[in-house]
PDB file of C-alpha atoms in Angstrom:
ATOM      1  CA  UNK S 409      75.909 192.985 132.360  1.00 57.00           C
ATOM      2  CA  UNK S 410      74.344 189.824 130.929  1.00 65.00           C
ATOM      3  CA  UNK S 411      74.739 191.238 127.413  1.00 68.00           C
ATOM      4  CA  UNK S 412      78.510 191.753 127.875  1.00 73.00           C
ATOM      5  CA  UNK S 413      78.942 188.212 129.194  1.00 76.00           C
ATOM      6  CA  UNK S 414      77.183 186.827 126.104  1.00 69.00           C
ATOM      7  CA  UNK S 415      79.399 188.893 123.787  1.00 73.00           C
ATOM      8  CA  UNK S 416      82.533 187.780 125.659  1.00 72.00           C
ATOM      9  CA  UNK S 417      81.454 184.133 125.434  1.00 72.00           C
ATOM     10  CA  UNK S 418      80.777 184.427 121.711  1.00 66.00           C
ATOM     11  CA  UNK S 419      84.116 186.120 121.185  1.00 66.00           C
ATOM     12  CA  UNK S 420      85.889 183.343 123.112  1.00 69.00           C
ATOM     13  CA  UNK S 421      84.147 180.668 121.022  1.00 74.00           C
ATOM     14  CA  UNK S 422      84.985 182.393 117.709  1.00 66.00           C
ATOM     15  CA  UNK S 423      88.611 182.950 118.742  1.00 68.00           C
ATOM     16  CA  UNK S 424      88.970 179.341 119.896  1.00 70.00           C
ATOM     17  CA  UNK S 425      87.455 177.998 116.699  1.00 70.00           C
ATOM     18  CA  UNK S 426      89.763 180.187 114.617  1.00 69.00           C
ATOM     19  CA  UNK S 427      92.824 178.940 116.479  1.00 64.00           C
ATOM     20  CA  UNK S 428      91.774 175.301 116.169  1.00 66.00           C
ATOM     21  CA  UNK S 429      91.037 175.708 112.458  1.00 65.00           C
ATOM     22  CA  UNK S 430      94.453 177.285 111.875  1.00 62.00           C
ATOM     23  CA  UNK S 431      96.097 174.364 113.670  1.00 63.00           C
ATOM     24  CA  UNK S 432      94.213 171.814 111.599  1.00 58.00           C
ATOM     25  CA  UNK S 433      95.167 173.571 108.344  1.00 58.00           C
ATOM     26  CA  UNK S 434      98.800 173.804 109.415  1.00 59.00           C
ATOM     27  CA  UNK S 435      98.923 170.075 110.186  1.00 56.00           C
ATOM     28  CA  UNK S 436      97.235 169.303 106.868  1.00 54.00           C
ATOM     29  CA  UNK S 437      99.732 171.490 104.967  1.00 53.00           C
ATOM     30  CA  UNK S 438     102.642 169.792 106.711  1.00 53.00           C
ATOM     31  CA  UNK S 439     101.274 166.409 105.649  1.00 52.00           C
ATOM     32  CA  UNK S 440     100.791 167.607 102.044  1.00 51.00           C
ATOM     33  CA  UNK S 441     104.288 169.063 101.849  1.00 52.00           C
ATOM     34  CA  UNK S 442     105.650 165.547 102.292  1.00 51.00           C
ATOM     35  CA  UNK S 443     103.983 164.266  99.104  1.00 52.00           C
ATOM     36  CA  UNK S 444     106.398 163.157  96.416  1.00 50.00           C
ATOM     37  CA  UNK S 445     109.051 162.457  98.999  1.00 51.00           C
ATOM     38  CA  UNK S 446     110.233 159.306 100.671  1.00 52.00           C
ATOM     39  CA  UNK S 447     108.809 157.932 103.856  1.00 53.00           C
ATOM     40  CA  UNK S 448     111.095 160.195 105.879  1.00 52.00           C
ATOM     41  CA  UNK S 449     110.287 163.340 103.887  1.00 53.00           C
ATOM     42  CA  UNK S 450     113.536 163.266 101.945  1.00 51.00           C
ATOM     43  CA  UNK S 451     113.428 164.059  98.267  1.00 51.00           C
ATOM     44  CA  UNK S 452     113.813 160.947  96.178  1.00 50.00           C
ATOM     45  CA  UNK S 453     114.739 160.569  92.578  1.00 50.00           C
ATOM     46  CA  UNK S 454     111.823 160.469  90.177  1.00 50.00           C
ATOM     47  CA  UNK S 455     109.842 157.317  89.782  1.00 47.00           C
ATOM     48  CA  UNK S 456     109.117 154.352  91.970  1.00 47.00           C
ATOM     49  CA  UNK S 457     112.618 153.014  92.344  1.00 48.00           C
ATOM     50  CA  UNK S 458     114.787 156.045  91.818  1.00 50.00           C
ATOM     51  CA  UNK S 459     116.761 156.224  88.599  1.00 52.00           C
ATOM     52  CA  UNK S 460     116.135 152.564  87.841  1.00 52.00           C
ATOM     53  CA  UNK S 461     112.423 153.133  87.269  1.00 56.00           C
ATOM     54  CA  UNK S 462     113.025 154.678  83.838  1.00 65.00           C
ATOM     55  CA  UNK S 463     115.334 151.826  82.961  1.00 67.00           C
ATOM     56  CA  UNK S 464     112.765 149.225  83.955  1.00 68.00           C
ATOM     57  CA  UNK S 465     110.152 151.172  82.043  1.00 74.00           C
ATOM     58  CA  UNK S 466     112.289 150.901  78.888  1.00 75.00           C
ATOM     59  CA  UNK S 467     111.766 147.152  78.857  1.00 76.00           C
ATOM     60  CA  UNK S 468     107.998 147.124  79.334  1.00 76.00           C
ATOM     61  CA  UNK S 469     105.986 145.811  76.432  1.00 76.00           C
ATOM     62  CA  UNK S 470     108.887 143.788  75.008  1.00 81.00           C
ATOM     63  CA  UNK S 471     107.371 140.447  76.058  1.00 81.00           C
ATOM     64  CA  UNK S 472     110.361 139.405  78.126  1.00 85.00           C
ATOM     65  CA  UNK S 473     110.692 135.772  79.087  1.00 86.00           C
ATOM     66  CA  UNK S 474     110.856 134.815  82.751  1.00 88.00           C
ATOM     67  CA  UNK S 475     114.566 134.073  82.294  1.00 90.00           C
ATOM     68  CA  UNK S 476     115.177 137.522  80.807  1.00 87.00           C
ATOM     69  CA  UNK S 477     113.242 139.153  83.636  1.00 86.00           C
ATOM     70  CA  UNK S 478     115.300 137.355  86.269  1.00 89.00           C
ATOM     71  CA  UNK S 479     118.564 138.222  84.457  1.00 90.00           C
ATOM     72  CA  UNK S 480     117.550 141.892  84.255  1.00 87.00           C
ATOM     73  CA  UNK S 481     116.591 141.901  87.911  1.00 88.00           C
ATOM     74  CA  UNK S 482     119.932 140.369  88.890  1.00 90.00           C
ATOM     75  CA  UNK S 483     121.763 142.891  86.696  1.00 89.00           C
ATOM     76  CA  UNK S 484     119.930 145.835  88.278  1.00 87.00           C
ATOM     77  CA  UNK S 485     120.505 144.516  91.798  1.00 88.00           C
ATOM     78  CA  UNK S 486     124.228 144.055  91.160  1.00 89.00           C
ATOM     79  CA  UNK S 487     124.420 147.589  89.762  1.00 87.00           C
ATOM     80  CA  UNK S 488     122.554 148.965  92.781  1.00 86.00           C
ATOM     81  CA  UNK S 489     124.977 147.255  95.166  1.00 85.00           C
ATOM     82  CA  UNK S 490     127.926 148.603  93.183  1.00 86.00           C
ATOM     83  CA  UNK S 491     126.500 152.123  93.289  1.00 84.00           C
ATOM     84  CA  UNK S 492     126.009 151.863  97.062  1.00 85.00           C
ATOM     85  CA  UNK S 493     129.657 150.932  97.485  1.00 82.00           C
ATOM     86  CA  UNK S 494     130.793 153.855  95.317  1.00 80.00           C
ATOM     87  CA  UNK S 495     128.593 156.367  97.143  1.00 83.00           C
ATOM     88  CA  UNK S 496     130.590 158.944  99.118  1.00 83.00           C
ATOM     89  CA  UNK S 497     130.547 158.480 102.876  1.00 85.00           C
ATOM     90  CA  UNK S 498     129.116 160.983 105.324  1.00 90.00           C
ATOM     91  CA  UNK S 499     132.617 162.135 106.150  1.00 92.00           C
ATOM     92  CA  UNK S 500     133.455 162.733 102.470  1.00 88.00           C
ATOM     93  CA  UNK S 501     130.249 164.713 101.955  1.00 88.00           C
ATOM     94  CA  UNK S 502     130.943 166.748 105.097  1.00 92.00           C
ATOM     95  CA  UNK S 503     134.473 167.445 103.826  1.00 90.00           C
ATOM     96  CA  UNK S 504     133.069 168.633 100.482  1.00 88.00           C
ATOM     97  CA  UNK S 505     130.652 170.962 102.265  1.00 91.00           C
ATOM     98  CA  UNK S 506     133.485 172.336 104.405  1.00 92.00           C
ATOM     99  CA  UNK S 507     135.560 172.872 101.280  1.00 89.00           C
ATOM    100  CA  UNK S 508     132.729 174.791  99.559  1.00 89.00           C
ATOM    101  CA  UNK S 509     132.241 176.892 102.688  1.00 91.00           C
ATOM    102  CA  UNK S 510     135.934 177.671 102.788  1.00 89.00           C
ATOM    103  CA  UNK S 511     135.822 178.769  99.134  1.00 89.00           C
ATOM    104  CA  UNK S 512     133.022 181.174  99.971  1.00 90.00           C
ATOM    105  CA  UNK S 513     134.434 182.555 103.205  1.00 90.00           C
ATOM    106  CA  UNK S 514     138.147 182.768 102.430  1.00 86.00           C
ATOM    107  CA  UNK S 515     139.807 186.128 102.032  1.00 88.00           C
ATOM    108  CA  UNK S 516     142.265 184.696  99.448  1.00 89.00           C
ATOM    109  CA  UNK S 517     139.955 183.353  96.734  1.00 87.00           C
ATOM    110  CA  UNK S 518     141.700 180.926  94.385  1.00 87.00           C
ATOM    111  CA  UNK S 519     139.934 180.172  91.111  1.00 88.00           C
ATOM    112  CA  UNK S 520     142.320 177.293  90.433  1.00 89.00           C
ATOM    113  CA  UNK S 521     141.352 175.524  93.666  1.00 88.00           C
ATOM    114  CA  UNK S 522     137.650 175.977  92.891  1.00 89.00           C
ATOM    115  CA  UNK S 523     138.129 174.702  89.340  1.00 91.00           C
ATOM    116  CA  UNK S 524     139.964 171.616  90.632  1.00 90.00           C
ATOM    117  CA  UNK S 525     137.199 170.842  93.121  1.00 88.00           C
ATOM    118  CA  UNK S 526     134.497 171.306  90.477  1.00 90.00           C
ATOM    119  CA  UNK S 527     136.431 169.193  87.973  1.00 91.00           C
ATOM    120  CA  UNK S 528     136.585 166.343  90.502  1.00 88.00           C
ATOM    121  CA  UNK S 529     132.807 166.561  91.035  1.00 88.00           C
ATOM    122  CA  UNK S 530     132.215 166.642  87.280  1.00 92.00           C
ATOM    123  CA  UNK S 531     134.442 163.603  86.798  1.00 91.00           C
ATOM    124  CA  UNK S 532     132.412 161.679  89.393  1.00 87.00           C
ATOM    125  CA  UNK S 533     129.165 162.652  87.596  1.00 89.00           C
ATOM    126  CA  UNK S 534     130.613 161.547  84.273  1.00 93.00           C
ATOM    127  CA  UNK S 535     131.673 158.198  85.714  1.00 90.00           C
ATOM    128  CA  UNK S 536     128.179 157.672  87.088  1.00 89.00           C
ATOM    129  CA  UNK S 537     126.676 158.419  83.646  1.00 91.00           C
ATOM    130  CA  UNK S 538     129.103 155.987  82.019  1.00 92.00           C
ATOM    131  CA  UNK S 539     128.150 153.300  84.556  1.00 90.00           C
ATOM    132  CA  UNK S 540     124.445 153.809  83.850  1.00 89.00           C
ATOM    133  CA  UNK S 541     124.946 153.617  80.080  1.00 90.00           C
ATOM    134  CA  UNK S 542     127.069 150.497  80.546  1.00 91.00           C
ATOM    135  CA  UNK S 543     124.238 148.949  82.566  1.00 89.00           C
ATOM    136  CA  UNK S 544     121.717 149.855  79.886  1.00 89.00           C
ATOM    137  CA  UNK S 545     123.950 148.285  77.228  1.00 91.00           C
ATOM    138  CA  UNK S 546     124.271 145.084  79.257  1.00 91.00           C
ATOM    139  CA  UNK S 547     120.491 144.969  79.657  1.00 89.00           C
ATOM    140  CA  UNK S 548     119.989 145.620  75.935  1.00 88.00           C
ATOM    141  CA  UNK S 549     122.314 142.719  75.083  1.00 91.00           C
ATOM    142  CA  UNK S 550     119.991 140.361  76.973  1.00 89.00           C
ATOM    143  CA  UNK S 551     117.207 141.065  74.458  1.00 89.00           C
ATOM    144  CA  UNK S 552     116.497 138.979  71.374  1.00 90.00           C
ATOM    145  CA  UNK S 553     117.011 140.653  67.954  1.00 90.00           C
ATOM    146  CA  UNK S 554     113.231 141.166  67.614  1.00 89.00           C
ATOM    147  CA  UNK S 555     113.029 142.729  71.065  1.00 88.00           C
ATOM    148  CA  UNK S 556     116.024 144.928  70.252  1.00 88.00           C
ATOM    149  CA  UNK S 557     114.288 146.223  67.136  1.00 90.00           C
ATOM    150  CA  UNK S 558     111.085 146.923  69.049  1.00 87.00           C
ATOM    151  CA  UNK S 559     113.159 148.641  71.758  1.00 87.00           C
ATOM    152  CA  UNK S 560     114.815 150.905  69.167  1.00 86.00           C
ATOM    153  CA  UNK S 561     111.424 151.866  67.710  1.00 86.00           C
ATOM    154  CA  UNK S 562     109.978 152.680  71.128  1.00 84.00           C
ATOM    155  CA  UNK S 563     113.121 154.602  72.110  1.00 81.00           C
ATOM    156  CA  UNK S 564     112.976 156.727  68.940  1.00 84.00           C
ATOM    157  CA  UNK S 565     109.237 157.310  69.390  1.00 81.00           C
ATOM    158  CA  UNK S 566     109.677 158.317  73.028  1.00 76.00           C
ATOM    159  CA  UNK S 567     112.490 160.772  72.320  1.00 74.00           C
ATOM    160  CA  UNK S 568     110.709 162.390  69.377  1.00 76.00           C
ATOM    161  CA  UNK S 569     107.946 163.692  71.620  1.00 68.00           C
TER     162      UNK S 569
END
């Protein structure tokens, strides 16, 4: 009888340890799965400051003056505010999702309607790309001719990799 009690106790300890270990690993995996994401676990654009990180990186090593740095910072902040204003609202995003769902679930599929919706999305993406290139051009114009030459060399070197 004593032998069975010992075996049962050992079994209870092993089972308990296994369950606790599984819980610890699960919590650790949940914490690791949040790496590379924002503080709320949402996926962020690459880099420290979203899409602007690459732009700021372009101007490293150009020996910018304090005045140039402050002008670039003001330019980037103004662009960020403009982009926030142009961002679609929650209602607009919900409407787009509803529209995509209706395209999938409708019994009368219309390619023309889908093409129109996709063309509108593509136009918005194109406008965003134009705005970013415009910002980069404005930032480039703040550089001195020597800095512009160095920028061109670094840009060519970076894109030849």
